[in-house]
CSV table of C-alpha atoms and ligand atoms in Angstrom, one decimal:
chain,number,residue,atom,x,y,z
A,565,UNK,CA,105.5,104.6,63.9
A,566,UNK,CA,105.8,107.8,65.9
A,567,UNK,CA,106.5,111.3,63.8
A,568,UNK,CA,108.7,113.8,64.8
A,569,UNK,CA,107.3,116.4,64.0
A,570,UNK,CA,109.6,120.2,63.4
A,571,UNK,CA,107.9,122.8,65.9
A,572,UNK,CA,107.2,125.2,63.0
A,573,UNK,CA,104.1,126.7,62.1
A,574,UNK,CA,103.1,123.2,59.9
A,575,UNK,CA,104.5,120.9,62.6
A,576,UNK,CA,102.5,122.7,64.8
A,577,UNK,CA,99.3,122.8,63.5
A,578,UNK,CA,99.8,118.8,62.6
A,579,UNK,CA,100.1,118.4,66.2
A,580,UNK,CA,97.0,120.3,67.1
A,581,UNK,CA,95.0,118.5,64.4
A,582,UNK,CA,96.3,114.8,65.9
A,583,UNK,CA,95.5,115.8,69.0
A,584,UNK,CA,91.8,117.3,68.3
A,585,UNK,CA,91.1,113.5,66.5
A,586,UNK,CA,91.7,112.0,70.0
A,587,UNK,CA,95.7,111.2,69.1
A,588,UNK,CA,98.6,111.2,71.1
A,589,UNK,CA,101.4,113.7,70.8
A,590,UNK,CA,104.3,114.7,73.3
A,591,UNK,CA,105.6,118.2,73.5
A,592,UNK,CA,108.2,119.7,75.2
A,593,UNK,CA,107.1,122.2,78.1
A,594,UNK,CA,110.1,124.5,80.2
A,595,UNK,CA,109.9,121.4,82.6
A,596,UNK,CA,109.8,118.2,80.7
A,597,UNK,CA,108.2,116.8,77.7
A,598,UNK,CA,104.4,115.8,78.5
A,599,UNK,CA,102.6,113.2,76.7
A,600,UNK,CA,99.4,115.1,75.5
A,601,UNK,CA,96.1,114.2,75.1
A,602,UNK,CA,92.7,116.3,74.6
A,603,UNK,CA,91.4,116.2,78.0
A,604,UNK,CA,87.7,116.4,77.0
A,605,UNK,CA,88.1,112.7,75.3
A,606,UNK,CA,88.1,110.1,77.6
A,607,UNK,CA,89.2,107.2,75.2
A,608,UNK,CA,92.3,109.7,74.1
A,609,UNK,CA,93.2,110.0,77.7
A,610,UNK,CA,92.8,106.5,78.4
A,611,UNK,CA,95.3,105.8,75.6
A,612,UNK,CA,97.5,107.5,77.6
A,613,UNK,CA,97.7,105.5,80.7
A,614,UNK,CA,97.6,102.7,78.0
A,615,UNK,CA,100.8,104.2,76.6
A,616,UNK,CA,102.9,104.7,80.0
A,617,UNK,CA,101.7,102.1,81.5
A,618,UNK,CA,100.5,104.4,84.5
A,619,UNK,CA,97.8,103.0,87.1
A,620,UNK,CA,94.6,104.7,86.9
A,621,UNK,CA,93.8,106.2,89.7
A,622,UNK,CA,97.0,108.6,89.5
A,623,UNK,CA,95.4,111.5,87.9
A,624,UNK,CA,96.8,114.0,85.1
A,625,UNK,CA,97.8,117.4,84.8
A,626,UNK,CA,95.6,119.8,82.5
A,627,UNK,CA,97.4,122.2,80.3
A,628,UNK,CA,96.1,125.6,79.3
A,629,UNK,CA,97.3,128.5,77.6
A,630,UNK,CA,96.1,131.3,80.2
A,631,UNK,CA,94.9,131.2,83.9
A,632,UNK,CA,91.5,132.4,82.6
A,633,UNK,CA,90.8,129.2,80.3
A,634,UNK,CA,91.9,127.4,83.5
A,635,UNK,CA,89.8,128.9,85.9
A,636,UNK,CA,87.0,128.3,83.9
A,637,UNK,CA,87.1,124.5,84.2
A,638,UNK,CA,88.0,124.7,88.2
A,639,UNK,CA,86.8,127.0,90.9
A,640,UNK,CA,89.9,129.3,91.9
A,641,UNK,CA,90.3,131.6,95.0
A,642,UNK,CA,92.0,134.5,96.1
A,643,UNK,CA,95.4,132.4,96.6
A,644,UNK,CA,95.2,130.6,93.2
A,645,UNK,CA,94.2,134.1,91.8
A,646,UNK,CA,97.8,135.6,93.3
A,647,UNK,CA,99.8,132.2,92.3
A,648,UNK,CA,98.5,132.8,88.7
A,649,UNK,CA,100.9,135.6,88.5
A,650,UNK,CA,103.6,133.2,88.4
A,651,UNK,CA,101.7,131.7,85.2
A,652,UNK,CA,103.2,130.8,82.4
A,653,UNK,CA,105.5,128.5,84.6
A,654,UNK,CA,106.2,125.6,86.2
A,655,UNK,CA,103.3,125.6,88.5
A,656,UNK,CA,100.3,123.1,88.9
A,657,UNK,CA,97.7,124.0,91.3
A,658,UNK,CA,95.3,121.7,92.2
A,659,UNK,CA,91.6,122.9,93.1
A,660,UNK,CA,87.9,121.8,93.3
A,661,UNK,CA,86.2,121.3,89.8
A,662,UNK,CA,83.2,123.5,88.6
A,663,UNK,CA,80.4,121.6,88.4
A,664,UNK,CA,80.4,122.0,84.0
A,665,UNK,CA,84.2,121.4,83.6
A,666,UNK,CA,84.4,119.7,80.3
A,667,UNK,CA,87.3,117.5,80.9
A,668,UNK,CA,86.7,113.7,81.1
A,669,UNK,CA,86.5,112.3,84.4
A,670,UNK,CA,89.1,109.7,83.7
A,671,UNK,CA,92.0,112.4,83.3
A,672,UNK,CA,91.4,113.8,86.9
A,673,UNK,CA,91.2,110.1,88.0
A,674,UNK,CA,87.5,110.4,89.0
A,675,UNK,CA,89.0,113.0,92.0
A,676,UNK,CA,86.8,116.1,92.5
A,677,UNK,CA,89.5,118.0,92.1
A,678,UNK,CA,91.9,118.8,89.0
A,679,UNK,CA,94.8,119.8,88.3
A,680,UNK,CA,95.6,122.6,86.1
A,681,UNK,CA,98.7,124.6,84.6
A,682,UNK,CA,99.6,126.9,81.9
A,683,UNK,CA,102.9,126.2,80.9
A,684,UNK,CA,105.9,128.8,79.8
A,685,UNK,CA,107.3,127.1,76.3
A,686,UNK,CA,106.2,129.8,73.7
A,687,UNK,CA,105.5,126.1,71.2
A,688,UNK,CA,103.4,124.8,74.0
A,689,UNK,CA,101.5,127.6,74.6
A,690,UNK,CA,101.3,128.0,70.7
A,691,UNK,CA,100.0,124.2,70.6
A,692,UNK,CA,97.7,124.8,73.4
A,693,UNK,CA,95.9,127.8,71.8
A,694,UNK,CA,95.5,125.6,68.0
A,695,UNK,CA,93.9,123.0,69.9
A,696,UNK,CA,91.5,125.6,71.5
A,697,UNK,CA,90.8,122.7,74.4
A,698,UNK,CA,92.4,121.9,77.7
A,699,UNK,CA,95.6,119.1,77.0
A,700,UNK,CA,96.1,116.7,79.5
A,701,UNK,CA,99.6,115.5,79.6
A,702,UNK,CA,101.8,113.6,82.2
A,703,UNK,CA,105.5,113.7,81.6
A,704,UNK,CA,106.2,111.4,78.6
A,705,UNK,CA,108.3,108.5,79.9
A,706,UNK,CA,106.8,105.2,81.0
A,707,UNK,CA,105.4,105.3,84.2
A,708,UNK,CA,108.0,104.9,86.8
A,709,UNK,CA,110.7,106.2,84.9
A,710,UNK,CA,113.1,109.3,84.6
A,711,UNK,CA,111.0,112.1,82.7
A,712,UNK,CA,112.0,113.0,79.6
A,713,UNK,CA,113.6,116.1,79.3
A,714,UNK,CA,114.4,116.0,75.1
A,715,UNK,CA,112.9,114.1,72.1
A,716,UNK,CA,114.9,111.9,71.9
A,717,UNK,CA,114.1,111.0,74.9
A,718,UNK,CA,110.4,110.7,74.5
A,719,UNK,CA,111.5,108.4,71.6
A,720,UNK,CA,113.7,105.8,73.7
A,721,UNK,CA,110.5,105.4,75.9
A,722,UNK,CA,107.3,105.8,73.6
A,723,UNK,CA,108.2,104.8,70.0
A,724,UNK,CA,105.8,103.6,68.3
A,725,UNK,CA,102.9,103.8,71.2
A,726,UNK,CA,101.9,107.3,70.3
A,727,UNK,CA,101.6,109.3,67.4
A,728,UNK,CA,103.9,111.6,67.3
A,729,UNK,CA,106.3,114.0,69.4
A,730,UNK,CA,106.5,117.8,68.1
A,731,UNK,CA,110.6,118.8,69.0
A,732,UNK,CA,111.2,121.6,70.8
A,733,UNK,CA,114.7,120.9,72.2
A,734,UNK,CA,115.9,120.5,75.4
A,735,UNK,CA,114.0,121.9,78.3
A,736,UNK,CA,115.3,124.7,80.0
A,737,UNK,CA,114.3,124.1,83.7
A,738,UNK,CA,114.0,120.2,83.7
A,739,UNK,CA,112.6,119.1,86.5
A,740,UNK,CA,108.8,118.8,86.9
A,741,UNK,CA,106.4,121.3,88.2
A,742,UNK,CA,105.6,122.5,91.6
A,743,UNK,CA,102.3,120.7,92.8
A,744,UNK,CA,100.4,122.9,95.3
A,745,UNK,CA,96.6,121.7,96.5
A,746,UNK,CA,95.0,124.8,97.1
A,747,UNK,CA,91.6,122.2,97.7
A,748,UNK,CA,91.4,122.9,100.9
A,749,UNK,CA,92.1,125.9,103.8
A,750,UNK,CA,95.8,125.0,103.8
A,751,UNK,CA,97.6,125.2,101.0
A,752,UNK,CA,99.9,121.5,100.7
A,753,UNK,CA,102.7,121.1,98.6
A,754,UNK,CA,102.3,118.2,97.0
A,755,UNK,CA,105.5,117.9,94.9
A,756,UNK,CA,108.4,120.2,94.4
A,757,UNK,CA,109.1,121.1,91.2
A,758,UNK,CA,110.2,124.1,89.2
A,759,UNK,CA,108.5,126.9,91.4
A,760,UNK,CA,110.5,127.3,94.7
A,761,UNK,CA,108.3,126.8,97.7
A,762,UNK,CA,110.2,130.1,98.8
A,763,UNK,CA,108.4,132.4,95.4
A,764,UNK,CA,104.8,130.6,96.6
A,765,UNK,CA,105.1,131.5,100.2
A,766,UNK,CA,106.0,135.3,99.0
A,767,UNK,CA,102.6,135.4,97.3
A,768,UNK,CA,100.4,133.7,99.9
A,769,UNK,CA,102.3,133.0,102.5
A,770,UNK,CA,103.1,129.5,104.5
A,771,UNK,CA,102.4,126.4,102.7
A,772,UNK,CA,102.0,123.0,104.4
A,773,UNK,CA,105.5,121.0,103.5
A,774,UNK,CA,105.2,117.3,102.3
A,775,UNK,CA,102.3,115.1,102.3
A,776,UNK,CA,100.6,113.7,105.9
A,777,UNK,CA,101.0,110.3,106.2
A,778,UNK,CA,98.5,107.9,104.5
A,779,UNK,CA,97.4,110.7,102.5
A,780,UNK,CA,99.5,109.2,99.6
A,781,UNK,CA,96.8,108.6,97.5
A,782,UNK,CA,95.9,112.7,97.0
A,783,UNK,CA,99.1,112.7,95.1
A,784,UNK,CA,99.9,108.8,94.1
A,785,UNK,CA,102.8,110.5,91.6
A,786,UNK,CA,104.5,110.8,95.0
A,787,UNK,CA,104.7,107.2,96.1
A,788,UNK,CA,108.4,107.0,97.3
A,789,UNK,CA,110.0,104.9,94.4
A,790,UNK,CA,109.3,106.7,91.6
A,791,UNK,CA,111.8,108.1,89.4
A,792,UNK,CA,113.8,105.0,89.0
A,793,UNK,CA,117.2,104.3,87.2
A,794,UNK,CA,118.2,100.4,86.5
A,795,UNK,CA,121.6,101.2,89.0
A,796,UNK,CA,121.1,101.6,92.6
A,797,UNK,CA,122.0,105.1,94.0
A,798,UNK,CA,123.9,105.8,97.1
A,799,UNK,CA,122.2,109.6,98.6
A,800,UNK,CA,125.1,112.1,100.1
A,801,UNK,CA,128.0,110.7,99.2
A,802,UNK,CA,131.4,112.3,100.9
A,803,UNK,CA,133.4,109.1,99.3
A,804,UNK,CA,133.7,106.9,96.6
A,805,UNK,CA,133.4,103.5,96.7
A,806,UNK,CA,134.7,100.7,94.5
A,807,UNK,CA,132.6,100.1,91.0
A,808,UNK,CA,130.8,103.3,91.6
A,809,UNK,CA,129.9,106.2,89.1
A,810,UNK,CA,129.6,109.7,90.7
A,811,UNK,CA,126.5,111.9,90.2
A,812,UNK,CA,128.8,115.0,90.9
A,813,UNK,CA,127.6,118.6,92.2
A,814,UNK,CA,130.4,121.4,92.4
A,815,UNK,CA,134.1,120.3,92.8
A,816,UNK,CA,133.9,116.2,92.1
A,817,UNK,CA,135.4,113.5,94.4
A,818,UNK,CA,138.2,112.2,93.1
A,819,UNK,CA,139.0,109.1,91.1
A,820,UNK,CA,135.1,107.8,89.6
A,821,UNK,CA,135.3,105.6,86.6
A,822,UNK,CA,132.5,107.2,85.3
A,823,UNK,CA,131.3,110.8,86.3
A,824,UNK,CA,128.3,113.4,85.6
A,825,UNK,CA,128.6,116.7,87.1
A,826,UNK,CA,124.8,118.3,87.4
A,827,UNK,CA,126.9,121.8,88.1
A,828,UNK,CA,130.3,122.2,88.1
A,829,UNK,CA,130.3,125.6,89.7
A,830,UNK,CA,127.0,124.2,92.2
A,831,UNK,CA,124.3,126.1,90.5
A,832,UNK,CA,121.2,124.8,91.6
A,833,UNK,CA,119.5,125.8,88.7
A,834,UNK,CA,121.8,124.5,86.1
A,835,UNK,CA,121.7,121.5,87.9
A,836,UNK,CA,117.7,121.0,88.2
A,837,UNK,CA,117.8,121.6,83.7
A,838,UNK,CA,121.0,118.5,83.7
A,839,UNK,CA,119.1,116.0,86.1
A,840,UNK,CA,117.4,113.4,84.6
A,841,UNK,CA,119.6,113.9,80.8
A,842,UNK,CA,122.6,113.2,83.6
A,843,UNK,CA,120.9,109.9,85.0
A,844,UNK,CA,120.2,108.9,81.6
A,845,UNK,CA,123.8,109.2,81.0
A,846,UNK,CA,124.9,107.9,84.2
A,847,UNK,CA,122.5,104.8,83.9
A,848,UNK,CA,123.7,104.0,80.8
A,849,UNK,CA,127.2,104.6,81.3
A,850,UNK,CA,128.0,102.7,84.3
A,851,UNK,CA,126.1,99.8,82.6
A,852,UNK,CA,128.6,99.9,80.1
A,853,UNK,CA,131.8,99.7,82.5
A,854,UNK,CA,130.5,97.3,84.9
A,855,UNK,CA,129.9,99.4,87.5
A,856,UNK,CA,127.1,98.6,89.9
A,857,UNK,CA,125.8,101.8,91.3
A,858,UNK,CA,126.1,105.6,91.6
A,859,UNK,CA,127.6,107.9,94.1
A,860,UNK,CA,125.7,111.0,94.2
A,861,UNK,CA,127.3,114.1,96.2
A,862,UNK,CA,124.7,116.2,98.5
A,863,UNK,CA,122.6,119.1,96.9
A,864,UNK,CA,121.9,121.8,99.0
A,865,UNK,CA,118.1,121.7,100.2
A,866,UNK,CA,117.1,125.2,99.2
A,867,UNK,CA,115.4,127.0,96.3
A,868,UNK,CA,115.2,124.1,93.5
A,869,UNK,CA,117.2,122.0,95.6
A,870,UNK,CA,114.2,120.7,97.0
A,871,UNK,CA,113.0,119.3,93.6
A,872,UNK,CA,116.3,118.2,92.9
A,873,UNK,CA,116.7,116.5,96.1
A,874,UNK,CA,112.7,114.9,96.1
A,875,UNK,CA,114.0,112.9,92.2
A,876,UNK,CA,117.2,111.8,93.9
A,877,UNK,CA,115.3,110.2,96.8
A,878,UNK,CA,112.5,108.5,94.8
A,879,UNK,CA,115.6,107.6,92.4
A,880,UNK,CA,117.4,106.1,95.1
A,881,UNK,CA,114.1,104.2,97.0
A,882,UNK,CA,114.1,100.7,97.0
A,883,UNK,CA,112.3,99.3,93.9
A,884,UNK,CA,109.1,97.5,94.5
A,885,UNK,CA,109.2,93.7,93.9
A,886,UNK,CA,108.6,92.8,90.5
A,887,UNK,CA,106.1,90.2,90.9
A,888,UNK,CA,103.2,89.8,93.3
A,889,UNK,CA,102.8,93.2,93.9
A,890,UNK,CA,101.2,94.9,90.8
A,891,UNK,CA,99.5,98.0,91.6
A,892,UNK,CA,102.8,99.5,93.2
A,893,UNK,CA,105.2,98.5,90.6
A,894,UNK,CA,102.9,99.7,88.4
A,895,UNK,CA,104.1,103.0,89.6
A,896,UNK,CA,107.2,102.8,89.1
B,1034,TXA,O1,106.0,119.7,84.7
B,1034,TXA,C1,105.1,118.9,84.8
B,1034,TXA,O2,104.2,119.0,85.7
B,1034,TXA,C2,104.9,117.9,83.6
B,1034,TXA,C3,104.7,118.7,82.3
B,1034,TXA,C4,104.4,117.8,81.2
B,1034,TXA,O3,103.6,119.6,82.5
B,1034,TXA,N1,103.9,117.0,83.9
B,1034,TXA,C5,104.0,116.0,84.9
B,1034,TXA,O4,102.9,115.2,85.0
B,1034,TXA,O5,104.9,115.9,85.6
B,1034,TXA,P1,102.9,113.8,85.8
B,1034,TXA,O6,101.6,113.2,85.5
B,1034,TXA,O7,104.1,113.1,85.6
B,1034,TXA,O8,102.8,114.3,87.3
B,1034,TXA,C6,101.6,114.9,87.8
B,1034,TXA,C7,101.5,114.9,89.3
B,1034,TXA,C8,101.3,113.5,89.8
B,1034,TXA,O9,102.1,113.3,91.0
B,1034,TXA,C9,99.9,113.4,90.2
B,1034,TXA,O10,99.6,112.4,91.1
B,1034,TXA,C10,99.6,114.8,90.6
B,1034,TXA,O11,100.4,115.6,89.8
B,1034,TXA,N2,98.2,115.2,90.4
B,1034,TXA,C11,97.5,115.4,89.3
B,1034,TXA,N3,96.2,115.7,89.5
B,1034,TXA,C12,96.1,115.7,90.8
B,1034,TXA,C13,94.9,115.9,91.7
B,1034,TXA,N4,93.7,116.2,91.2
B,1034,TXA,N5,95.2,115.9,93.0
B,1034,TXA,C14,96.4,115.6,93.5
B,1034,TXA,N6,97.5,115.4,92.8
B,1034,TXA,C15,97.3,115.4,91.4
B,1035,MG,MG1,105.7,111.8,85.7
């Protein structure tokens, strides 16, 4: 059975005391709920991939509760120094490990590089600083699927594989971090998220865009079908079509059975916090009229409409065949 546990001082400090006994507990974040584990225990983080069902060579995320516990377990520079202004937020950078970081092996995937991020939820932060050691969580869905952005959430895709979730409500920006690797003399985004690539390049300036081909692998969270729904989606839709639901942004087409507006009045970032509790929705719903795919209008590709955009596309890829091809779908 999985606790939910109030994120109170008690429910708090339960958390803390799973998680330093090598347990597994999901907390919300500003971005999504992560599935936490203490990143200095490699059977604790292994549970984890156990739990998601995630392929292990795509490495996790390490959570901290200030840049300077961070950058004591990787070697920063005068960029990741700058970016740490941004810190709490919803910013991972990735960068080269010192040679006594702590954390297991397994949770950076055996890469000589980790990632790291102090996140902005005051109960995070609060967890973070009872454990008093570096949690490493990926978001806390199974692998492949939409990201959790509530417990409840967490609880339709984890119940009973981990020990317990610590509620926090819904999280306020909703899509995932901004990946930068700051490894080498360019800096690469690796995955938009909730830092616009615009408020990175104001602090250090250009950033590479997108991954070079083949170079998959630095970032295997970025494998094209990745955020996946059960219905098909249909990207940049200026009609409707018959049996679609709409994934609506600003004024709606006209005449879906079934529709989900991620901003009404086109707010990108009331849109970005509505994503994936919208495709839930969505998903669901047009299962339950029959319908046999989504309609989603065309987001703007600025600011966070570059995260937004980056889910809808890995939502709308073609899913990997189900058998006879393991280690992608595994991904999914
Ligand atoms: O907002 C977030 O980042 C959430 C919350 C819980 O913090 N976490 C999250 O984790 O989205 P996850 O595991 O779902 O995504 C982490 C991404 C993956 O695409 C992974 O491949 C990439 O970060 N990543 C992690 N470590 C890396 C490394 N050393 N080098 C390159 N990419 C890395
Ligand atoms: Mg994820």
């Amino acid at each position: 059975m999985t606790e939910v546990l109030r994120a109170d001082e008690a429910g708090i400090a339960r958390a803390a005391a799973s998680l330093r006994r090598g347990g597994l507990v999901a907390f919300g974040t500003e971005t999504v709920y992560g599935l936490g584990a203490d990143a200095t225990n490699a059977a604790a983080v292994a549970r984890i991939f156990a739990a998601k069902g995630r392929p292990r060579f795509n490495p996790l995320i390490c959570h901290y509760p200030a840049a300077q516990a961070a950058f004591a377990h990787v070697a920063s520079d005068h960029r990741a120094r700058r970016l740490a202004a941004i810190w709490p937020g919803p910013l991972t950078l990735v960068l080269p490990r010192r040679a006594d970081c702590p954390v297991a092996l397994l949770t950076g995937a055996g890469l000589d590089t980790l990632a790291v991020r102090v996140p902005a939820q005051p109960i995070a932060l609060a967890l973070l600083r009872a454990v008093g050691r570096p949690i490493a969580a990926p978001s806390a869905n199974r692998s492949g699927r939409v990201s959790p952005t509530d417990a409840a959430h967490v609880l339709a895709e984890l119940d009973g594989r981990i020990d317990a979730v610590l509620d926090s409500g819904s999280c306020p920006v909703g899509v995932e971090s901004t990946v930068l690797d700051l490894s080498g003399a360019q800096p690469v985004l690796l995955r938009p998220g909730g830092v616009t690539l615009e408020a990175i390049e104001a602090l250090i300036g250009p950033v590479l865009r997108g991954v070079a081909p083949g170079a998959a692998m630095r970032s295997p969270g970025m494998l094209a079908s990745h955020y996946a729904p059960e219905q098909s989606i249909r990207l940049n839709a200026t009609d409707l079509r018959p049996g679609e639901a709409l994934l609506a942004f600003g004024p709606p087409l006209p005449g879906a059975p079934v529709a989900f507006n991620l901003s009404q009045r086109a707010d990108l970032t009331e849109a970005a916090a509505r994503l994936f509790a919208g495709l839930r929705w969505l998903d669901a719903a047009a299962v339950r009229h029959g319908l046999n795919g989504i309609a989603a209008m065309a987001v703007p590709e600025t600011g966070l409409g570059l995260a937004i955009n980056d889910r809808l596309r890995r939502a709308a890829a073609p899913k990997p065949a189900p058998t006879g091809a393991e280690d992608l779908s595994a991904h999914r």
